[in-house]
XYZ file of C-alpha atoms in Angstrom:
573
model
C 127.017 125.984 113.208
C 123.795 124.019 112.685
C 121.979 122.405 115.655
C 121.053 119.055 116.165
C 117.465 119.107 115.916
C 116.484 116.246 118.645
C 118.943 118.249 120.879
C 117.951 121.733 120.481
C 114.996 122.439 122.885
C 117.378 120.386 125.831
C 120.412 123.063 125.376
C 118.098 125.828 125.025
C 116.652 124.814 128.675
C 120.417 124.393 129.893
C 121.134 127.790 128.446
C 117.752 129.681 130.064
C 118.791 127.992 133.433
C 122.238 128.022 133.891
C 123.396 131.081 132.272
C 125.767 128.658 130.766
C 128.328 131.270 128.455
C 127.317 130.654 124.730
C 130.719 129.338 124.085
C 130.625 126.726 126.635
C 127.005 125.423 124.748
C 128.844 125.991 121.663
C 131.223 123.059 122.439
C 128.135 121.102 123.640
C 127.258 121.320 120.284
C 130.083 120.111 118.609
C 130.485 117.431 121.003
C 127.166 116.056 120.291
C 127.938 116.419 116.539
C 130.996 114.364 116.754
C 129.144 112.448 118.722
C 126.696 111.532 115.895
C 129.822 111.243 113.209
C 131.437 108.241 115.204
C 127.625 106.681 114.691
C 127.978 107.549 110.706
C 127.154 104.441 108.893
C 129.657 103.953 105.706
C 127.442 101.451 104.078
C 123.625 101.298 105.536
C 122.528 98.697 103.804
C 125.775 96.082 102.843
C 123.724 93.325 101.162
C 123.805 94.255 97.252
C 120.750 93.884 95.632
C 121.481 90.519 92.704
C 119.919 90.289 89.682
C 116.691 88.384 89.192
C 114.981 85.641 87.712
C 113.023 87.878 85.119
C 114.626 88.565 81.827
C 112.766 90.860 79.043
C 114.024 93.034 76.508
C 114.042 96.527 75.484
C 112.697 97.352 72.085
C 113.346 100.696 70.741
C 110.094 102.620 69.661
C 111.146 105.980 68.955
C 114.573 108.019 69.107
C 115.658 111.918 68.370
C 114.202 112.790 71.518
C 115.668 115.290 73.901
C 115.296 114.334 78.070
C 111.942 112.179 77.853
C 110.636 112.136 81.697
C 107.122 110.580 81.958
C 104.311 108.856 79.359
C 101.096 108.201 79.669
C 98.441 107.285 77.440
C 95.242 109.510 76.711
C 91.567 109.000 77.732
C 89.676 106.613 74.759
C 92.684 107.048 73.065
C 94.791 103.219 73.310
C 96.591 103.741 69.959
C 99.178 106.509 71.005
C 101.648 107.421 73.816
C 102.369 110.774 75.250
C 105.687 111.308 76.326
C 106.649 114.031 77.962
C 110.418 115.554 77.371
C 111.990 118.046 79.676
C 113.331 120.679 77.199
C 109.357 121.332 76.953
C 107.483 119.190 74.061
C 104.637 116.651 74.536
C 105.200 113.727 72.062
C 102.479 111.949 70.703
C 103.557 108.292 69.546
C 101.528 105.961 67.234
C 102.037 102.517 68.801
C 101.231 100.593 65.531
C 103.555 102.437 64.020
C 105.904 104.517 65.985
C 105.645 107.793 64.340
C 105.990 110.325 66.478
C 104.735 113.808 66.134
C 105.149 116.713 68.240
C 101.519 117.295 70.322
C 102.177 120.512 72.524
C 105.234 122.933 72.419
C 105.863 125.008 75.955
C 109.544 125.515 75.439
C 108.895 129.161 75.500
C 107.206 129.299 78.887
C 110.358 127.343 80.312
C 112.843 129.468 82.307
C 116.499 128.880 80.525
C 117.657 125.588 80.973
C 121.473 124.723 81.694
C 122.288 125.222 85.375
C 125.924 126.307 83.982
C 124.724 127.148 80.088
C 123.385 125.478 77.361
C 124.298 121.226 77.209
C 125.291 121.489 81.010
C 122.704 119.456 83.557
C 119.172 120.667 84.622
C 116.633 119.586 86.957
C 113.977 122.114 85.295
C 111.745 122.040 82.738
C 108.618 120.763 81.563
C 108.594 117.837 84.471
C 105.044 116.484 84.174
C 101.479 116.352 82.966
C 98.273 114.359 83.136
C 95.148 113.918 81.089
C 91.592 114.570 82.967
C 89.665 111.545 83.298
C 87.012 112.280 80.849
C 89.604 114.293 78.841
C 87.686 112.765 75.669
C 84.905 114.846 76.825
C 86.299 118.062 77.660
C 89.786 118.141 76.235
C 91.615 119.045 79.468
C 95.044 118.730 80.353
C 96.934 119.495 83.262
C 100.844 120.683 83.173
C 103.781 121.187 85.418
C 106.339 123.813 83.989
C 109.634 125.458 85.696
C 108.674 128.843 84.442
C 110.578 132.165 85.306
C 110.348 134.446 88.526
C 108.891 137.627 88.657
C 105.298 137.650 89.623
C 103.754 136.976 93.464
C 103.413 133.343 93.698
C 100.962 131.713 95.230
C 103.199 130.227 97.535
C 106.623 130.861 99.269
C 109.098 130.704 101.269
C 111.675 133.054 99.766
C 112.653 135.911 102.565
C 112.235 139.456 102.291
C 114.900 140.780 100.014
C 115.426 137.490 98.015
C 114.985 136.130 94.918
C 113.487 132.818 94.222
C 115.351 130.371 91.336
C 112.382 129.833 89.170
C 108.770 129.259 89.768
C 106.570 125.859 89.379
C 103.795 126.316 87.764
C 100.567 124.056 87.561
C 97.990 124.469 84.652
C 95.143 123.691 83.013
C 94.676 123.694 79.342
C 91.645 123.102 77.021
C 92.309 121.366 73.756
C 91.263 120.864 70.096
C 92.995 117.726 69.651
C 91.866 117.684 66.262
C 94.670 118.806 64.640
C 98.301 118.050 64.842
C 100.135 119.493 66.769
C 97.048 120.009 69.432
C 95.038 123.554 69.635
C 94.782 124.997 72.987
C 91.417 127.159 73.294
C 92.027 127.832 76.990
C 94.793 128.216 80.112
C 94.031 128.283 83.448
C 96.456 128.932 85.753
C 95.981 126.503 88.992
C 98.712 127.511 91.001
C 102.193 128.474 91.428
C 105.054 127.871 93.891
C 108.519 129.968 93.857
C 111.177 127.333 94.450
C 114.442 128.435 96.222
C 117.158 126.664 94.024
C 116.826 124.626 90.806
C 116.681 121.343 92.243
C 114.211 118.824 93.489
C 111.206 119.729 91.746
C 109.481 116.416 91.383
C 106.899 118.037 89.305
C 104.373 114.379 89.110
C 100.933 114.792 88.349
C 98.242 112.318 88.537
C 94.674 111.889 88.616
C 93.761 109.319 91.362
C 91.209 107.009 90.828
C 89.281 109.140 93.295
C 89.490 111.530 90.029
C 91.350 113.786 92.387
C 94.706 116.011 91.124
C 97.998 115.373 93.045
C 100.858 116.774 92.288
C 104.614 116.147 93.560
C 106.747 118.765 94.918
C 110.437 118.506 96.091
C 112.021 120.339 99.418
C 113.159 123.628 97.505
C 116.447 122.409 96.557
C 120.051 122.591 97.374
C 120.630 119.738 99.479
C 120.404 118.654 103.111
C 116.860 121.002 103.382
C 118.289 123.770 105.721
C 118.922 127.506 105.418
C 122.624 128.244 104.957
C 124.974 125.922 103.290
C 126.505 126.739 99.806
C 124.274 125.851 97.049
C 126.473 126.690 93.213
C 127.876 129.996 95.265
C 125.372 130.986 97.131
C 123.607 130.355 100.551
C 120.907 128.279 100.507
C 117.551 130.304 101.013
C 113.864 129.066 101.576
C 114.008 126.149 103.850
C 113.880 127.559 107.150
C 115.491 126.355 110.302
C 113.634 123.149 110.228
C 113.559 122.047 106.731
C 110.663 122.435 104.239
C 110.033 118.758 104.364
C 108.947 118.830 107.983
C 106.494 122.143 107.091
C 103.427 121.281 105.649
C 102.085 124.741 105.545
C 103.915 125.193 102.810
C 103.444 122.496 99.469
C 107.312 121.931 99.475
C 108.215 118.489 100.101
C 104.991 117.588 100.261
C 102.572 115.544 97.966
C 98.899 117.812 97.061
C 96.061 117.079 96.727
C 93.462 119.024 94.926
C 90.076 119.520 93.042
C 90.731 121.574 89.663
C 86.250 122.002 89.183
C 86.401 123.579 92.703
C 87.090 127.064 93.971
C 87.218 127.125 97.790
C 91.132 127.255 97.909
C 93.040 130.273 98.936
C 93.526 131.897 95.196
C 90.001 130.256 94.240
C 91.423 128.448 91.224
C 90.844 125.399 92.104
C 89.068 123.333 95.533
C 89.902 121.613 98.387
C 88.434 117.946 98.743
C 86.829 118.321 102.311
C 88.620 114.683 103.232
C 92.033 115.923 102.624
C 93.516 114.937 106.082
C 94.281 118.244 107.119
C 91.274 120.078 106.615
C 91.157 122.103 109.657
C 94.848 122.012 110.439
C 96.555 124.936 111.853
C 100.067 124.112 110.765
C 99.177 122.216 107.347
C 98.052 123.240 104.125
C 94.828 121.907 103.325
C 95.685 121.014 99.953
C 98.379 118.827 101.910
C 97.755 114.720 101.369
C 101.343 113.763 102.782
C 104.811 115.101 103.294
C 108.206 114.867 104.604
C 109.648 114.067 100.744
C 113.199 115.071 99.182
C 112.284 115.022 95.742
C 109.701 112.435 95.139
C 110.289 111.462 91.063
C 108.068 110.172 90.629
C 104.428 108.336 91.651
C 101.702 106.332 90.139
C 98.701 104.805 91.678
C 98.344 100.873 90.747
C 95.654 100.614 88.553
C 94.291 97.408 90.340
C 94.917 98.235 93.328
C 94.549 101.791 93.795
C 97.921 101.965 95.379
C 99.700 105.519 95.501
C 103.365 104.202 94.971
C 105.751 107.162 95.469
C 109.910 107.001 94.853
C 111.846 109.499 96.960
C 115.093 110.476 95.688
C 118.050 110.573 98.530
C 120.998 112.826 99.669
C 123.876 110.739 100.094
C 122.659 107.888 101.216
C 119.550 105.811 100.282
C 116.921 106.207 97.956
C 113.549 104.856 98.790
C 109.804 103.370 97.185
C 107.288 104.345 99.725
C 103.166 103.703 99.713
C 101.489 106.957 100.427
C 98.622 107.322 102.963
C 96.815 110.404 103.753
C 98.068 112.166 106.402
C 101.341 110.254 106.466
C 104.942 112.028 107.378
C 107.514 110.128 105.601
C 110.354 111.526 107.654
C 112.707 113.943 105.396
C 114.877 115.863 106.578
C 114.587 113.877 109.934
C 115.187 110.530 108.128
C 116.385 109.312 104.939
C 114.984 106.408 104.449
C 114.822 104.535 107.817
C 117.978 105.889 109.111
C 118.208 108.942 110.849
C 119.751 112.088 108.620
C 122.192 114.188 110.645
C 122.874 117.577 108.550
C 126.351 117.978 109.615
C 126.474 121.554 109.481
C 127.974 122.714 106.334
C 129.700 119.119 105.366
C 127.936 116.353 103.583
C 124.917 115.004 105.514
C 124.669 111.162 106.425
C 122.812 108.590 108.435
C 123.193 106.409 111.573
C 121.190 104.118 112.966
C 119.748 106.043 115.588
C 116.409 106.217 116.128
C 114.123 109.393 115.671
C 111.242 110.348 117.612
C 108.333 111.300 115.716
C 105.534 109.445 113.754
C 107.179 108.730 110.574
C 106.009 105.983 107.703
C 109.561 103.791 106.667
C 110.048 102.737 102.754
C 108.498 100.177 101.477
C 111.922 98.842 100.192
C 114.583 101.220 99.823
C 118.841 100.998 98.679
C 122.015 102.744 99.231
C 124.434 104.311 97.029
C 126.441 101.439 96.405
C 123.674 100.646 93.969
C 122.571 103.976 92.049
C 122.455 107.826 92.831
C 118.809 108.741 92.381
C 115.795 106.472 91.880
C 113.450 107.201 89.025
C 109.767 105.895 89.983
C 107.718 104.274 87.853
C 104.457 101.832 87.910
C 103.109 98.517 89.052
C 103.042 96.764 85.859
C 99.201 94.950 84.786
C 99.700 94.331 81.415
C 99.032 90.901 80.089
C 102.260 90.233 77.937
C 104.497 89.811 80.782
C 103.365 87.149 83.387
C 106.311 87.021 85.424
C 106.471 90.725 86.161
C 102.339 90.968 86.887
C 101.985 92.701 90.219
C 105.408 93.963 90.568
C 106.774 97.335 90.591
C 109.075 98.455 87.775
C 111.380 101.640 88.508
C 115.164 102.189 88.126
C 118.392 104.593 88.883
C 119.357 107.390 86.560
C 123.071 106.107 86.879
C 125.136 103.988 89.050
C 127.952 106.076 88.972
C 126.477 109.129 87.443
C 128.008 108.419 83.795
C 124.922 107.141 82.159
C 124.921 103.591 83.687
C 121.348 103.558 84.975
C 119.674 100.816 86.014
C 116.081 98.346 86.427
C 115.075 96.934 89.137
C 111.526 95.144 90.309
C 110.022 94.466 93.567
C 107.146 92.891 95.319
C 107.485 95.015 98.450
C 109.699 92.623 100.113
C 112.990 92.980 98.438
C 114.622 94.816 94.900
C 115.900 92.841 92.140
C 117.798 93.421 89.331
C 116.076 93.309 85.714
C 117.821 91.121 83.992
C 118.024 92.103 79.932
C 118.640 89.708 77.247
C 121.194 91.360 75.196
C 123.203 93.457 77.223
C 123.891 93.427 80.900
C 122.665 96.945 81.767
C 120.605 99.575 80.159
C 123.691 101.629 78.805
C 121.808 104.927 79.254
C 120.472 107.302 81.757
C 117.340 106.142 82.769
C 115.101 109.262 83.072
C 111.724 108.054 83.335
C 108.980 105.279 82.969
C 105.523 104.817 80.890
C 102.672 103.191 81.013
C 100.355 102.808 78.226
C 96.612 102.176 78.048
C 97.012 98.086 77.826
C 99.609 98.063 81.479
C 102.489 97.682 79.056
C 105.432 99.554 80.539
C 108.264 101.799 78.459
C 111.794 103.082 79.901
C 112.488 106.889 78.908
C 116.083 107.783 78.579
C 119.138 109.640 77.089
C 122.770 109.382 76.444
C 123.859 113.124 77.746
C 122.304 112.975 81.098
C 121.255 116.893 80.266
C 118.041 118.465 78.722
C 119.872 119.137 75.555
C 121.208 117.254 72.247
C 118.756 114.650 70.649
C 119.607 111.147 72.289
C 116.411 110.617 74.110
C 114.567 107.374 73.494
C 111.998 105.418 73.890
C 112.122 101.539 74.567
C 108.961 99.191 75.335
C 109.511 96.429 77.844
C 108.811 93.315 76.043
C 109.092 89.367 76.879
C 110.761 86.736 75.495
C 108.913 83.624 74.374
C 109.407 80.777 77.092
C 110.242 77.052 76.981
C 108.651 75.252 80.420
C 106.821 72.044 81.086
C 106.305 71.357 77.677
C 105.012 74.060 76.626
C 106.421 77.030 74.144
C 104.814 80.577 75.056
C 105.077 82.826 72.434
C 103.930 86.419 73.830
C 103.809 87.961 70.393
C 104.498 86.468 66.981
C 104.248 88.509 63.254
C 102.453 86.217 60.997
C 103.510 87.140 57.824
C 100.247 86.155 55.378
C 100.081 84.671 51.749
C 98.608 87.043 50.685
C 100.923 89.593 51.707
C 99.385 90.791 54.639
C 100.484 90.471 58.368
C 99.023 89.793 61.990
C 100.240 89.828 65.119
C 99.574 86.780 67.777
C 100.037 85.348 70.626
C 100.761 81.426 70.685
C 101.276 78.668 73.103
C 102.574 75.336 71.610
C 102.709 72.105 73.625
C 105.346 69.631 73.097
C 104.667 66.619 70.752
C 105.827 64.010 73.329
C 108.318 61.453 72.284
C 108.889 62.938 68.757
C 112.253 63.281 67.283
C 113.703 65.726 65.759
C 111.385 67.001 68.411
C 107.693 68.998 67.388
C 105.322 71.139 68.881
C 101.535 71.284 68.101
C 99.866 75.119 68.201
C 97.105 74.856 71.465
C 96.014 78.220 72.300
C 96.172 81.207 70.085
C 94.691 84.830 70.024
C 94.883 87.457 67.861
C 96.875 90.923 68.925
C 96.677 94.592 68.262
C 99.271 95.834 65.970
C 100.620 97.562 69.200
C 101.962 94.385 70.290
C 103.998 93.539 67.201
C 107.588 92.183 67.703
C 109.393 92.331 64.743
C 111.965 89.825 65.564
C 109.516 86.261 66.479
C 108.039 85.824 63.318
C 106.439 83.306 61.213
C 105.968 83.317 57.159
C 102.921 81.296 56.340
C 104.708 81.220 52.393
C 107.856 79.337 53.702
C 106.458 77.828 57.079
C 109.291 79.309 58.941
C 109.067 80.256 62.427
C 112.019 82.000 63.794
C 112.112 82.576 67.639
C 115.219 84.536 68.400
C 114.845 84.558 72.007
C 113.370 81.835 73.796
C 113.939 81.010 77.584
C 114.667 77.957 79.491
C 114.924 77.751 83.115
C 116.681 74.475 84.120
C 116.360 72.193 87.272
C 118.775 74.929 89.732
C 116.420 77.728 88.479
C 118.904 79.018 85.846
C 117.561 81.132 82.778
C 119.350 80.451 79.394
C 118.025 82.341 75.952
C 118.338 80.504 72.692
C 117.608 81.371 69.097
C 114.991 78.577 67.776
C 113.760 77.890 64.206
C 111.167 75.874 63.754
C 109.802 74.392 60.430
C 106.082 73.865 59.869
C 104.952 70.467 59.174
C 102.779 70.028 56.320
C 99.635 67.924 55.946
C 99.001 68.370 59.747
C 95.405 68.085 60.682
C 96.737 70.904 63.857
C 99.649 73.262 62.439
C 102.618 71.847 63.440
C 106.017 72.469 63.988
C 109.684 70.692 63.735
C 113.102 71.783 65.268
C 114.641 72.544 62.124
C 118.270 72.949 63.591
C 120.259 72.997 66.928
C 119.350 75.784 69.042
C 121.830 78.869 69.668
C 122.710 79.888 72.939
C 122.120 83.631 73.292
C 122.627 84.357 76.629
């Protein structure tokens, strides 16, 4: 029998007083936990989340991937993405090309993936990395590995006599980047962490802006965050009575914060910043920034903003976008979400209404499980190609139902809304990550097994369509296919040649792209004067968005390049 924790220290004082028989407080107990399961709320939040106004596409970039989980781009290096995939490579992907190559191998540091043998579902692995801010400089690199038990950790909470699942281990490397795949001259282990089940890892890393390390970790695993339930067989160990999210003095559930130049902490690997918030603390970790997390997969800080966004994942309930401050509790095991979590002993936890005392920081925005299973963080996009989405966060669901229907959504901060695509009405694919690259364009990692096995991992770019409004024709990215053989890529704006029939558009604005913005399907051949727009949108008077397939003719003899509707527009969507 579990207790209920608001509830405990009351009985306790009944007990001491009254000499009350333990059986009698025993049905105190159970009366208060029925008590909470009449409150049980079957649907938290009823109001499903509708699709929105912003439709994009998703171009393919790379495929033959495994479980790709996180991508970055490098220091001074704006020509590639690194993609990180859980069965333990580091990609490195040529944007003007997409040739991928493999950067960094640590498969065989990885304890055995396959929770029930190889192809079966995994939550280890090689779950994160970051690049040091001046890693064109010194060639370091920081990693997050599920490695196997067997040496003292650094950190635990396994009891005497016990065995921990694996152990998360943070590194630094120094690399000869030279060469492909990469050279490492140096490892330096950080830290380590023996984690109680195989679950809820997080595994994040980031460099704030503060040029700071922080790094993600989950409760320990198993669910619910308490000592005792079954967990694949076997009690659940390593959580305590209270719940590792609710313990910062140890780094599970919480979100670090550390110095990897320093050398004051504990082990004297790394340092302690002296304004973490709980420098001084008796019952927190200094390395501590915040806490009270599930499994927080994943974070990113804003690049404009500085903005630590962080996405929880839930237990049965709600899954949740938070923004971090130091210092801040954000209420697991006590909450999930805003709703209070009741553990309900060895059954299936779920929430109610009730209120919770404590000092806890709600979501930002969160949803239920009418809507997804587990949200997959990603960034607040700042790129330039998509106007609409500027200043919003992008993140998603690994799968509505948990059979590879994941899911996009955006927000503001005030409410989620579905992305909607252009040729197909969800993803079709478990969404398993996000990426940013070094010009605030945004990628969606993902797979077709769900597992850390097989090759269906890919990589797709979020990309715009071009737009129809107010007379105006924005083309985000256009190949210009030359005379002389050659190509360029473009972005356009035409303007609408008033009162002209078949109707024409005169070229206003235009500025030359990258090749790491090329769309291979808006193109225009300078030979022929053809200028194909397969997706264009229109938003009518009711705020309805159409897509239509446009080809356009160029006029000749124009004293401003000019072009004609050459036939009827096709619906696409």
């Amino acid at each position: 029998m579990k207790f209920y924790y608001s509830r405990l220290p009351l009985l306790l004082l009944v007990i001491a007083i009254s000499g009350v028989a333990f059986n009698a407080s025993s049905t105190t107990i159970e009366n208060s936990v029925v008590s909470a399961a009449e409150k049980r709320l079957d649907d938290p939040i009823p109001a499903p989340i509708q699709k929105g106004s912003i439709r994009l596409r998703l171009k393919q970039i790379v495929s033959d991937l495994t479980a790709p989980n996180w991508a970055v781009s490098a220091p001074s290096d704006p020509e590639h993405l690194y993609v990180g995939d859980q069965d333990g490579k580091l990609w490195r992907i040529n944007l003007t090309n997409n040739n991928k190559e493999v950067f960094l191998d640590f498969s065989d540091v990885l304890v055995p993936l396959g929770i029930s043998g190889s192809g079966s579902f995994d939550e280890r692995g090689f779950l994160g990395f970051a690049f040091h801010p001046q890693y064109a400089e010194n060639g370091l690199l920081y990693t997050y590995t599920s490695e196997p038990a067997g040496d003292s950790s650094d950190f635990t909470t396994i009891p005497s006599g016990a065995s921990p699942n694996h152990r998360s281990v943070v590194k630094e490397l120094r690399l000869n980047s030279t060469s492909s795949p990469a050279v490492v001259e140096e490892v330096r282990v950080l830290l380590t962490v023996d984690q109680p089940q195989f679950n809820h890892n997080a595994g994040a890393l980031n460099f704030g802006p503060d040029n700071m390390l922080y790094i993600a970790f989950g409760d320990g695993g198993g669910a619910d965050d308490r000592d005792g339930q079954d967990s694949g067989g076997n009690p659940i160990i390593g959580h305590g009575t209270d719940g590792n999210g609710q313990n910062p003095s140890n780094p599970l559930g919480s979100l670090l914060r550390i110095d990897p130049a320093g050398n004051n902490s504990s082990n004297g690997k790394y340092g302690i910043p002296s304004d973490n918030p709980f420098i001084g603390s008796d019952t927190a970790l200094p390395e501590t920034y915040a806490y009270g997390f599930r499994n927080p997969f994943r974070f990113s800080f804003d690049s404009q903003t500085s903005a630590l966004v962080l996405a929880d994942v839930g237990q049965n309930d709600i899954e949740e976008v938070n923004l971090v401050q130091a210092g801040g509790n954000y209420g697991w095991a006590l909450k999930e979400g805003n709703f209070r979590f009741e553990p309900n002993g060895n059954e299936p936890g779920f929430v109610t209404d009730e209120s919770v005392a404590g000092d806890f920081i709600d979501p930002v925005v969160q949803y239920d499980h009418d809507e997804g299973t587990a949200i997959i963080g990603g960034f607040i996009y700042r790129g330039n190609a998509i106007t609409a989405l500027q200043g919003k966060y992008l993140f998603g669901d690994v799968a509505k139902t948990g059979q590879g229907d994941g899911r996009l959504f955006y927000s503001d901060g005030s409410a989620i809304l579905e992305l909607d695509l252009t040729e197909q009405d969800q993803p079709g694919f478990w969404v398993l990550g996000f990426g940013r690259d070094a010009d605030g364009e945004l990628y969606v990692l993902s797979n077709t097994t769900g597992t850390p096995f097989e090759t269906t991992g890919a990589v797709y770019k979020v990309i715009p369509n071009a737009s129809f409004d107010a007379g105006f024709v924005d083309i985000p990215a256009v190949n210009v296919m030359l005379d002389n053989g050659d190509s360029s890529v473009y972005r356009a704006r035409l303007q609408l040649v008033q009162d002209s029939q078949p109707l024409r558009f005169e070229l206003v604005d235009h500025e030359q792209l990258t090749d790491r913005f090329r769309d291979d399907t808006t193109t225009f051949d300078q030979t022929t004067g053809k200028l194909n727009l397969p997706f264009t949108n229109v938003v009518d008077a009711n705020g309805k968005i159409s897509t239509y397939a446009a080809e356009l003719q160029q006029v000749p003899d124009m004293p401003v390049l000019t072009f004609e509707l050459s036939k009827q527009p096709a619906l696409v969507k």
